[in-house]
Short mmCIF file of C-alpha atoms in Angstrom, two decimals:
data_model
loop_
_atom_site.label_atom_id
_atom_site.label_comp_id
_atom_site.label_asym_id
_atom_site.label_seq_id
_atom_site.Cartn_x
_atom_site.Cartn_y
_atom_site.Cartn_z
CA MET A 1 -41.37 5.90 21.60
CA HIS A 2 -42.06 4.30 18.20
CA LEU A 3 -40.88 0.81 17.28
CA ALA A 4 -39.49 -0.15 13.85
CA SER A 5 -39.01 -3.86 13.20
CA LEU A 6 -36.63 -5.17 10.54
CA ALA A 7 -36.38 -8.74 9.31
CA ALA A 8 -32.55 -8.91 9.36
CA GLU A 9 -29.43 -6.88 10.09
CA ASP A 10 -29.10 -6.01 6.39
CA ASP A 11 -32.82 -5.51 5.67
CA PHE A 12 -32.52 -2.35 3.59
CA ASP A 13 -35.98 -2.64 2.02
CA GLY A 14 -37.54 -2.93 5.48
CA TRP A 15 -35.57 0.05 6.78
CA ARG A 16 -36.52 2.09 3.70
CA LYS A 17 -40.22 1.35 4.16
CA GLU A 18 -40.17 2.21 7.87
CA ALA A 19 -38.03 5.30 7.37
CA ARG A 20 -40.38 6.70 4.73
CA ARG A 21 -43.40 6.11 6.93
CA PHE A 22 -41.81 7.77 9.97
CA ALA A 23 -40.56 10.67 7.84
CA ALA A 24 -44.08 11.21 6.50
CA LEU A 25 -45.26 11.41 10.11
CA ASN A 26 -42.37 13.80 10.94
CA ILE A 27 -41.17 11.50 13.73
CA ALA A 28 -37.87 12.69 15.19
CA PRO A 29 -34.91 10.25 15.09
CA GLY A 30 -34.69 10.11 18.88
CA GLU A 31 -38.27 8.88 19.12
CA ILE A 32 -37.69 5.65 17.17
CA ALA A 33 -36.43 2.32 18.54
CA TRP A 34 -35.06 0.09 15.75
CA ARG A 35 -35.37 -3.66 16.31
CA VAL A 36 -34.00 -6.54 14.22
CA GLY A 37 -35.90 -9.83 14.17
CA ASP A 38 -36.73 -11.03 17.67
CA ALA A 39 -34.31 -8.68 19.38
CA PHE A 40 -35.55 -7.20 22.66
CA GLY A 41 -37.38 -3.91 22.18
CA ASP A 42 -39.21 -1.27 24.18
CA LEU A 43 -42.43 -2.93 25.46
CA LEU A 44 -44.10 0.48 25.57
CA ALA A 45 -43.13 1.41 22.04
CA ALA A 46 -45.81 1.75 19.39
CA THR A 47 -45.38 0.45 15.87
CA ALA A 48 -45.84 2.71 12.91
CA ASP A 49 -49.02 0.84 12.06
CA SER A 50 -50.61 2.03 15.31
CA GLN A 51 -49.95 5.69 14.56
CA PRO A 52 -52.85 7.80 13.39
CA ALA A 53 -52.68 8.67 9.72
CA VAL A 54 -51.55 12.19 8.99
CA GLY A 55 -53.80 13.72 6.40
CA GLY A 56 -52.15 15.43 3.49
CA ALA A 57 -48.68 13.96 4.11
CA THR A 58 -46.58 15.00 1.13
CA PRO A 59 -44.59 12.26 -0.64
CA PHE A 60 -40.93 13.09 -1.15
CA SER A 61 -37.98 11.74 -3.08
CA VAL A 62 -34.26 11.62 -2.36
CA PRO A 63 -31.25 11.57 -4.73
CA ARG A 64 -30.24 8.17 -6.07
CA PRO A 65 -26.71 8.46 -4.59
CA PHE A 66 -28.27 8.56 -1.11
CA VAL A 67 -30.16 5.32 -1.78
CA ASP A 68 -26.95 3.60 -2.91
CA LEU A 69 -25.00 5.00 0.03
CA ALA A 70 -27.63 3.98 2.57
CA ARG A 71 -27.94 0.47 1.12
CA MET A 72 -24.21 -0.05 1.57
CA ALA A 73 -23.84 1.66 4.97
CA LEU A 74 -26.79 -0.25 6.43
CA ARG A 75 -24.67 -3.44 6.25
CA HIS A 76 -22.18 -1.94 8.72
CA LEU A 77 -21.76 -3.47 12.17
CA GLU A 78 -22.47 -0.10 13.84
CA PRO A 79 -25.54 -0.68 16.07
CA GLU A 80 -26.71 2.95 15.62
CA ARG A 81 -26.66 2.79 11.83
CA PHE A 82 -30.46 2.70 11.37
CA GLY A 83 -30.91 5.91 13.36
CA LEU A 84 -27.93 7.59 11.70
CA LEU A 85 -29.29 6.85 8.24
CA TYR A 86 -32.77 8.03 9.24
CA SER A 87 -31.29 11.31 10.53
CA LEU A 88 -29.43 11.74 7.26
CA LEU A 89 -32.62 11.00 5.32
CA LEU A 90 -34.50 13.79 7.10
CA ARG A 91 -31.72 16.27 6.45
CA ILE A 92 -31.47 15.32 2.78
CA ARG A 93 -35.23 15.79 2.45
CA GLU A 94 -34.63 19.41 3.42
CA ASN A 95 -31.36 19.78 1.51
CA PRO A 96 -31.08 17.38 -1.47
CA ARG A 97 -27.47 18.48 -2.09
CA LEU A 98 -26.25 17.64 1.39
CA LEU A 99 -24.16 14.68 0.19
CA GLN A 100 -21.98 17.13 -1.73
CA ASP A 101 -20.89 18.72 1.55
CA GLN A 102 -17.79 16.75 2.47
CA THR A 103 -17.33 18.81 5.63
CA ASP A 104 -20.61 17.60 7.13
CA VAL A 105 -19.84 15.27 10.05
CA LEU A 106 -22.79 12.94 9.51
CA VAL A 107 -22.20 12.66 5.78
CA ARG A 108 -18.55 11.80 6.33
CA ARG A 109 -19.40 9.25 9.00
CA VAL A 110 -21.93 7.43 6.81
CA GLU A 111 -19.59 7.49 3.81
CA LEU A 112 -16.82 5.99 5.96
CA MET A 113 -19.20 3.23 7.08
CA ALA A 114 -20.05 2.48 3.44
CA LYS A 115 -16.36 2.44 2.54
CA GLU A 116 -15.60 -0.08 5.29
CA VAL A 117 -18.47 -2.29 4.11
CA ARG A 118 -17.21 -2.22 0.51
CA ARG A 119 -13.76 -3.19 1.72
CA ASP A 120 -15.22 -6.09 3.71
CA ILE A 121 -17.15 -7.28 0.64
CA HIS A 122 -13.91 -7.24 -1.33
CA LYS A 123 -12.06 -9.12 1.42
CA MET A 124 -14.66 -11.89 1.43
CA ARG A 125 -14.39 -12.30 -2.33
CA ALA A 126 -10.60 -12.36 -2.15
CA PHE A 127 -10.02 -14.54 0.90
CA VAL A 128 -12.74 -17.20 0.92
CA ARG A 129 -11.02 -20.58 0.39
CA PHE A 130 -13.13 -23.65 -0.39
CA ARG A 131 -12.07 -27.09 0.83
CA GLU A 132 -13.32 -30.28 -0.73
CA ILE A 133 -15.24 -32.87 1.32
CA GLY A 134 -16.96 -36.10 0.28
CA GLU A 135 -16.74 -37.98 -3.01
CA GLY A 136 -19.00 -38.63 -5.97
CA GLU A 137 -22.57 -37.54 -5.33
CA GLU A 138 -21.56 -36.42 -1.84
CA GLN A 139 -18.79 -34.12 -3.03
CA ARG A 140 -19.10 -30.46 -2.08
CA PHE A 141 -16.85 -27.55 -1.18
CA VAL A 142 -16.98 -25.78 2.16
CA ALA A 143 -15.43 -22.47 3.22
CA TRP A 144 -15.24 -20.63 6.53
CA PHE A 145 -15.13 -16.83 6.70
CA GLU A 146 -15.46 -14.23 9.46
CA PRO A 147 -16.75 -10.94 8.02
CA ASP A 148 -16.52 -7.68 9.93
CA HIS A 149 -19.94 -6.51 8.75
CA HIS A 150 -23.28 -7.89 7.54
CA ILE A 151 -22.13 -8.61 3.99
CA VAL A 152 -22.81 -12.33 3.42
CA ARG A 153 -26.07 -11.86 1.49
CA ALA A 154 -24.54 -9.00 -0.48
CA ASN A 155 -21.86 -11.41 -1.74
CA ALA A 156 -24.15 -14.34 -2.52
CA GLY A 157 -24.59 -13.33 -6.17
CA PHE A 158 -20.83 -13.11 -6.69
CA PHE A 159 -20.22 -16.67 -5.52
CA LEU A 160 -23.24 -17.98 -7.44
CA ASP A 161 -21.90 -16.52 -10.68
CA ARG A 162 -18.34 -17.64 -10.09
CA PHE A 163 -18.98 -21.15 -8.74
CA ALA A 164 -22.31 -22.04 -10.33
CA SER A 165 -21.14 -25.49 -11.46
CA MET A 166 -20.08 -26.79 -8.06
CA ARG A 167 -21.96 -27.43 -4.85
CA TRP A 168 -20.67 -25.27 -2.05
CA SER A 169 -21.29 -23.88 1.41
CA ILE A 170 -19.96 -20.70 2.98
CA LEU A 171 -20.09 -20.77 6.76
CA THR A 172 -19.88 -17.60 8.86
CA PRO A 173 -20.72 -16.89 12.52
CA GLU A 174 -23.87 -14.95 11.58
CA LEU A 175 -25.24 -16.68 8.50
CA SER A 176 -24.45 -19.64 6.24
CA LEU A 177 -25.11 -20.07 2.52
CA HIS A 178 -25.61 -23.43 0.78
CA TRP A 179 -25.74 -23.92 -3.00
CA ASP A 180 -26.70 -27.34 -4.43
CA GLY A 181 -26.43 -26.38 -8.08
CA VAL A 182 -30.08 -25.39 -8.28
CA THR A 183 -31.17 -23.60 -5.13
CA LEU A 184 -29.42 -21.21 -2.79
CA ARG A 185 -30.43 -21.69 0.84
CA GLU A 186 -29.72 -19.67 3.94
CA ALA A 187 -28.99 -21.31 7.27
CA PRO A 188 -28.03 -20.15 10.77
CA GLY A 189 -24.48 -19.21 11.57
CA ALA A 190 -21.80 -21.81 12.27
CA VAL A 191 -18.56 -22.20 14.21
CA ARG A 192 -15.05 -22.70 12.88
CA SER A 193 -15.02 -26.40 13.79
CA ASP A 194 -17.93 -27.01 11.39
CA ALA A 195 -15.61 -26.35 8.44
CA PRO A 196 -12.90 -28.78 7.27
CA ASP A 197 -9.25 -28.01 7.97
CA GLY A 198 -7.85 -29.13 4.64
CA ASP A 199 -8.22 -31.27 1.55
CA PRO A 200 -5.99 -33.40 -0.71
CA LEU A 201 -5.23 -30.54 -3.10
CA GLU A 202 -3.78 -28.20 -0.48
CA ASP A 203 -0.27 -29.67 -0.53
CA THR A 204 -0.14 -29.17 -4.29
CA TRP A 205 -1.39 -25.59 -3.93
CA LYS A 206 1.15 -24.82 -1.20
CA THR A 207 3.97 -26.14 -3.37
CA TYR A 208 2.82 -23.98 -6.27
CA TYR A 209 2.40 -20.89 -4.07
CA ALA A 210 5.89 -21.28 -2.58
CA SER A 211 7.38 -21.63 -6.06
CA ILE A 212 5.82 -18.40 -7.37
CA PHE A 213 6.47 -16.36 -4.20
CA ASN A 214 8.75 -13.50 -5.29
CA PRO A 215 10.92 -12.33 -2.36
CA ALA A 216 12.12 -9.30 -4.33
CA ARG A 217 8.61 -7.87 -4.24
CA VAL A 218 7.84 -8.48 -0.58
CA LYS A 219 6.40 -5.38 1.11
CA ILE A 220 5.27 -6.64 4.50
CA GLY A 221 3.36 -3.50 5.49
CA ALA A 222 1.38 -3.39 2.25
CA MET A 223 0.75 -7.13 2.38
CA VAL A 224 -0.67 -7.04 5.90
CA LYS A 225 -2.76 -3.99 5.05
CA GLU A 226 -4.35 -5.72 2.06
CA MET A 227 -4.46 -9.17 3.64
CA PRO A 228 -4.97 -8.72 7.42
CA ARG A 229 -3.65 -11.50 9.61
CA LYS A 230 -7.18 -12.39 10.79
CA TYR A 231 -7.76 -14.07 7.40
CA TRP A 232 -4.52 -16.06 7.38
CA LYS A 233 -5.83 -18.99 9.40
CA ASN A 234 -8.47 -19.72 6.75
CA MET A 235 -6.07 -19.72 3.79
CA PRO A 236 -3.69 -22.67 3.26
CA GLU A 237 -0.97 -20.63 1.55
CA THR A 238 -0.64 -18.14 4.40
CA ALA A 239 0.81 -20.80 6.68
CA LEU A 240 3.90 -20.53 4.47
CA VAL A 241 4.17 -16.74 4.55
CA PRO A 242 6.22 -16.26 7.77
CA GLU A 243 8.87 -18.73 6.63
CA LEU A 244 8.89 -17.33 3.10
CA ILE A 245 9.36 -13.80 4.42
CA ALA A 246 12.13 -14.93 6.77
CA SER A 247 14.00 -16.54 3.88
CA ALA A 248 13.19 -13.80 1.38
CA GLN A 249 16.54 -12.06 1.70
CA ALA A 250 18.57 -15.18 1.04
CA ARG A 251 16.32 -16.20 -1.85
CA GLU A 252 16.49 -12.75 -3.36
CA SER A 253 20.29 -12.78 -3.19
CA ALA A 254 20.29 -16.10 -5.02
CA MET A 255 17.91 -14.73 -7.65
CA VAL A 256 20.05 -11.64 -8.18
CA ALA A 257 23.23 -13.70 -8.45
CA ALA A 258 21.64 -16.02 -11.00
CA SER A 259 20.30 -13.04 -12.93
CA ARG A 260 23.70 -11.39 -13.05
CA GLU A 261 25.31 -14.58 -14.32
CA ASN A 262 22.76 -14.77 -17.11
CA LEU A 263 23.05 -11.11 -18.02
CA GLY A 264 26.82 -11.19 -18.55
CA ALA A 265 27.84 -9.06 -21.47
CA ASN A 266 24.24 -8.00 -22.04
CA ALA A 267 24.37 -5.89 -18.88
CA THR A 268 27.48 -4.11 -20.07
CA ARG A 269 25.92 -3.36 -23.44
CA SER A 270 22.70 -2.19 -21.78
CA TRP A 271 24.59 0.12 -19.42
CA ALA A 272 26.68 1.55 -22.24
CA ALA A 273 23.54 2.18 -24.32
CA LEU A 274 21.87 3.84 -21.34
CA ARG A 275 24.87 6.09 -20.71
CA ASP A 276 25.05 7.06 -24.38
CA GLU A 277 21.35 7.92 -24.35
CA ALA A 278 21.80 10.00 -21.18
CA MET A 279 24.48 12.07 -22.91
CA GLY A 280 21.76 13.61 -25.04
CA CYS A 281 19.26 14.10 -22.20
CA THR A 282 16.98 17.14 -22.45
CA ARG A 283 14.43 16.12 -19.81
CA CYS A 284 14.96 19.40 -17.96
CA SER A 285 16.63 22.70 -18.77
CA LEU A 286 19.91 21.97 -16.93
CA PHE A 287 21.49 20.50 -20.08
CA LYS A 288 21.55 23.97 -21.65
CA ASP A 289 24.30 25.34 -19.40
CA ALA A 290 26.11 22.17 -18.28
CA THR A 291 29.17 20.95 -20.14
CA GLN A 292 27.95 17.36 -20.32
CA THR A 293 25.92 14.65 -18.62
CA VAL A 294 27.84 13.06 -15.74
CA PHE A 295 26.67 9.45 -15.62
CA GLY A 296 27.39 6.90 -12.90
CA GLU A 297 30.38 4.58 -12.96
CA GLY A 298 31.54 1.41 -11.29
CA PRO A 299 31.15 -2.37 -11.54
CA LEU A 300 27.73 -3.47 -12.78
CA ASP A 301 27.60 -6.24 -10.18
CA ALA A 302 28.33 -3.84 -7.30
CA ARG A 303 26.66 -4.72 -4.02
CA LEU A 304 26.89 -1.09 -2.90
CA MET A 305 25.67 2.05 -4.65
CA PHE A 306 26.45 5.61 -3.57
CA VAL A 307 24.19 8.43 -4.74
CA GLY A 308 25.39 12.00 -4.56
CA GLU A 309 23.33 15.11 -5.22
CA GLN A 310 24.67 16.44 -8.55
CA PRO A 311 28.00 16.95 -10.33
CA GLY A 312 30.18 19.83 -9.19
CA ASP A 313 32.32 22.14 -11.27
CA GLN A 314 35.19 19.68 -11.75
CA GLU A 315 32.87 16.72 -12.29
CA ASP A 316 31.08 18.66 -15.02
CA LEU A 317 34.38 19.28 -16.82
CA ALA A 318 35.76 15.76 -16.33
CA GLY A 319 32.51 13.88 -16.97
CA LYS A 320 33.06 11.67 -13.91
CA PRO A 321 31.35 11.68 -10.47
CA PHE A 322 33.18 12.70 -7.28
CA VAL A 323 36.56 13.85 -8.66
CA GLY A 324 36.64 17.34 -7.08
CA PRO A 325 37.31 18.39 -3.47
CA ALA A 326 34.19 16.60 -2.20
CA GLY A 327 35.32 13.49 -4.06
CA GLN A 328 38.70 13.61 -2.35
CA MET A 329 36.99 13.89 1.03
CA PHE A 330 34.76 10.97 0.04
CA ASP A 331 37.74 8.79 -0.96
CA ARG A 332 39.50 9.52 2.33
CA ALA A 333 36.43 8.57 4.35
CA LEU A 334 35.88 5.39 2.31
CA ALA A 335 39.43 4.27 3.01
CA GLU A 336 39.07 4.87 6.76
CA ALA A 337 35.78 2.95 6.76
CA GLY A 338 37.36 -0.03 5.01
CA LEU A 339 35.43 0.38 1.76
CA ASP A 340 36.97 0.11 -1.72
CA ARG A 341 35.57 2.70 -4.10
CA ARG A 342 36.46 0.46 -7.04
CA LEU A 343 33.91 -2.09 -5.84
CA SER A 344 31.06 0.42 -5.54
CA TYR A 345 28.84 2.04 -8.13
CA ILE A 346 28.93 5.85 -7.82
CA THR A 347 26.27 8.11 -9.33
CA ASN A 348 24.26 11.27 -8.69
CA ALA A 349 20.58 12.01 -8.21
CA VAL A 350 20.83 14.74 -10.88
CA LYS A 351 23.13 14.21 -13.86
CA HIS A 352 23.79 17.82 -14.94
CA PHE A 353 25.63 20.55 -13.06
CA LYS A 354 23.35 23.33 -11.85
CA TYR A 355 25.16 26.53 -10.96
CA GLU A 356 25.11 30.31 -10.71
CA GLN A 357 27.78 32.26 -12.59
CA ARG A 358 29.65 34.68 -10.32
CA GLY A 359 32.41 36.32 -12.30
CA LYS A 360 34.60 33.47 -13.53
CA ARG A 361 33.35 31.07 -10.87
CA ARG A 362 30.46 28.64 -11.20
CA ILE A 363 28.78 28.30 -7.82
CA HIS A 364 26.73 25.18 -7.03
CA ALA A 365 22.94 25.71 -6.97
CA LYS A 366 20.54 23.22 -5.43
CA PRO A 367 18.36 21.25 -7.89
CA ASN A 368 14.62 21.79 -7.52
CA ALA A 369 11.93 19.11 -7.26
CA GLY A 370 11.18 19.14 -10.99
CA GLU A 371 14.83 18.64 -11.89
CA ILE A 372 15.15 15.78 -9.41
CA GLN A 373 12.04 14.14 -10.85
CA ALA A 374 13.30 14.60 -14.40
CA CYS A 375 16.42 12.58 -13.52
CA ARG A 376 14.49 9.89 -11.66
CA TRP A 377 14.17 7.87 -14.86
CA TRP A 378 17.95 7.65 -15.29
CA TYR A 379 18.42 6.80 -11.62
CA GLY A 380 15.78 4.07 -11.86
CA GLN A 381 17.40 2.56 -14.96
CA GLU A 382 20.78 2.47 -13.23
CA ARG A 383 19.23 0.66 -10.26
CA GLU A 384 17.55 -1.86 -12.56
CA LEU A 385 20.92 -2.74 -14.07
CA ILE A 386 23.09 -2.64 -10.95
CA ARG A 387 20.58 -4.07 -8.45
CA PRO A 388 22.61 -3.11 -5.38
CA ARG A 389 21.93 -4.74 -2.04
CA VAL A 390 22.62 -1.45 -0.23
CA THR A 391 22.27 2.14 -1.45
CA VAL A 392 23.68 5.17 0.35
CA ALA A 393 22.12 8.57 -0.33
CA MET A 394 24.48 11.42 0.48
CA GLY A 395 22.62 14.66 1.02
CA ALA A 396 18.97 15.69 0.99
CA THR A 397 18.66 15.70 -2.81
CA ALA A 398 20.01 12.15 -3.03
CA ALA A 399 17.76 11.05 -0.17
CA ARG A 400 14.73 12.46 -1.97
CA GLN A 401 15.64 10.58 -5.12
CA MET A 402 16.23 7.32 -3.28
CA LEU A 403 13.13 7.46 -1.05
CA GLY A 404 10.80 9.15 -3.54
CA LYS A 405 9.85 11.98 -1.20
CA ALA A 406 11.32 15.02 0.50
CA VAL A 407 13.00 14.13 3.81
CA THR A 408 15.47 15.62 6.25
CA ILE A 409 18.91 14.20 6.90
CA SER A 410 18.39 14.38 10.68
CA GLY A 411 15.12 12.49 10.41
CA THR A 412 16.40 9.65 8.22
CA ARG A 413 20.06 9.27 9.10
CA GLY A 414 21.28 6.26 11.06
CA ALA A 415 18.46 3.86 10.16
CA ALA A 416 17.91 1.32 7.40
CA HIS A 417 15.14 2.09 4.89
CA ARG A 418 13.48 -0.65 2.87
CA LEU A 419 13.36 0.49 -0.74
CA GLU A 420 10.75 -0.32 -3.39
CA ASP A 421 12.80 -3.17 -4.86
CA GLY A 422 13.29 -4.78 -1.45
CA SER A 423 16.90 -3.64 -1.01
CA GLU A 424 18.23 -1.50 1.84
CA GLY A 425 18.85 2.25 1.81
CA TRP A 426 20.83 4.51 4.14
CA VAL A 427 21.04 8.29 4.39
CA THR A 428 24.03 10.39 5.41
CA VAL A 429 25.51 13.82 4.69
CA HIS A 430 27.16 14.82 1.44
CA PRO A 431 30.97 15.19 1.64
CA SER A 432 30.67 18.78 0.47
CA PHE A 433 28.80 19.52 3.72
CA LEU A 434 31.96 18.63 5.62
CA LEU A 435 34.00 21.04 3.51
CA ARG A 436 31.69 23.94 4.36
CA ILE A 437 32.10 23.64 8.15
CA GLN A 438 34.36 26.46 9.33
CA GLU A 439 35.00 25.49 12.96
CA LYS A 440 37.80 22.89 13.13
CA GLU A 441 36.53 20.77 16.03
CA GLU A 442 33.02 20.65 14.60
CA ALA A 443 34.40 19.69 11.19
CA GLU A 444 36.44 16.85 12.68
CA ALA A 445 33.47 15.57 14.71
CA GLU A 446 31.19 15.58 11.66
CA TYR A 447 33.83 13.83 9.58
CA LEU A 448 34.17 11.05 12.16
CA ARG A 449 30.39 10.69 12.22
CA PHE A 450 30.41 10.39 8.43
CA VAL A 451 33.06 7.67 8.62
CA ALA A 452 30.99 5.88 11.25
CA ASP A 453 28.02 5.92 8.87
CA LEU A 454 30.17 4.34 6.17
CA LYS A 455 31.45 1.67 8.56
CA ARG A 456 27.88 0.73 9.40
CA VAL A 457 27.12 0.52 5.70
CA ARG A 458 30.11 -1.77 5.19
CA GLU A 459 28.78 -4.06 7.93
CA ARG A 460 25.35 -4.17 6.27
CA VAL A 461 26.87 -5.00 2.87
CA ASP A 462 28.84 -7.84 4.44
CA ALA A 463 25.76 -9.11 6.26
CA LEU A 464 23.58 -9.06 3.15
CA SER A 465 26.14 -10.55 0.76
#
């Protein structure tokens, strides 16, 4: 067994020197014990210095991308990283293009380690919060951070450049950094209690943070992914987040109400201009055969928006949504669910009628993905103006437009979906589906289920208003 000693957990230069020496001696990865600092090692292991020189050992080089990758991955917490990188080094010596093979298990593992280290470096830069202590000559700023990997030294230059004019300390469990304005010093790790809990400016910062917090843009999943909860206890503003999230809905409603009051006639003019522009839409080829664009209609302050799939034959001729047989079924169901159509905004995912000509009849044809995407701009503009609290997508085409991806009715029906603007979306069947059911009992059962969906929507609108 051969012993390789490194000065620190992130000692890349030491690892590189040892790895080159062992590679020149053709030492197998399994025959090397890697030791950091004074860590316990194999008492019977021999150092590389004690190995007999191998005459005629041929120097070798490796691609620069491997050096960069190894430097980053070596900072990972994985205890086997030194051996993994050495194994990869030997293989790259034989095959310099190995890093291009994304199916290689070892390459993918090391690249994932490097990716996790880069993410940790970014998290430290984003979530370190300094707190002021002392006054006058004794004033300095102290921060506490708990990295996942050995990245403190890697970030030292960043904090030196950004905070060169102030005296600061960054305390972590493994290693501490101290900058006095002239010299950067390293010190042993610390504990959380060594760092201050707050400073006089934090109340001001919390007030400012709460005032700029936009509830309409809250995406809890994305927020937690980018700012994991483990960092919250070190950041003064995050103490406010749970309460701000809990009150986001009420605050957003107030913001929307105030916005609508301010818009007034401007909203009406904007909607009319948008509708007029849509009448000349040529974003896809459907305009060529359709009679006209069928735009949405309804109050511009509607709390509820219904989205159908596309105009039918009668809608295409009349220029209004849901006036044919499916529209009559829709009106009947709305009445039984206790919803007033006049208070809702009604539109379609696709604004032109797509059909197949069969004799004198025009038979509905399902819009394709490109046609749905082409109409997404109009749908998005309608949503910007109406800003509904609840949106109901009727049919798979409407659901795809609302959710931005292909989904099934069975997989999305009966549950609330948080939309990009923070509002709530629901999925149900299209009324035309009910008209196509031949068996009477099945048709009645599906109709009652449709009405039940609408009743649940009514309850959500009332709850969110």
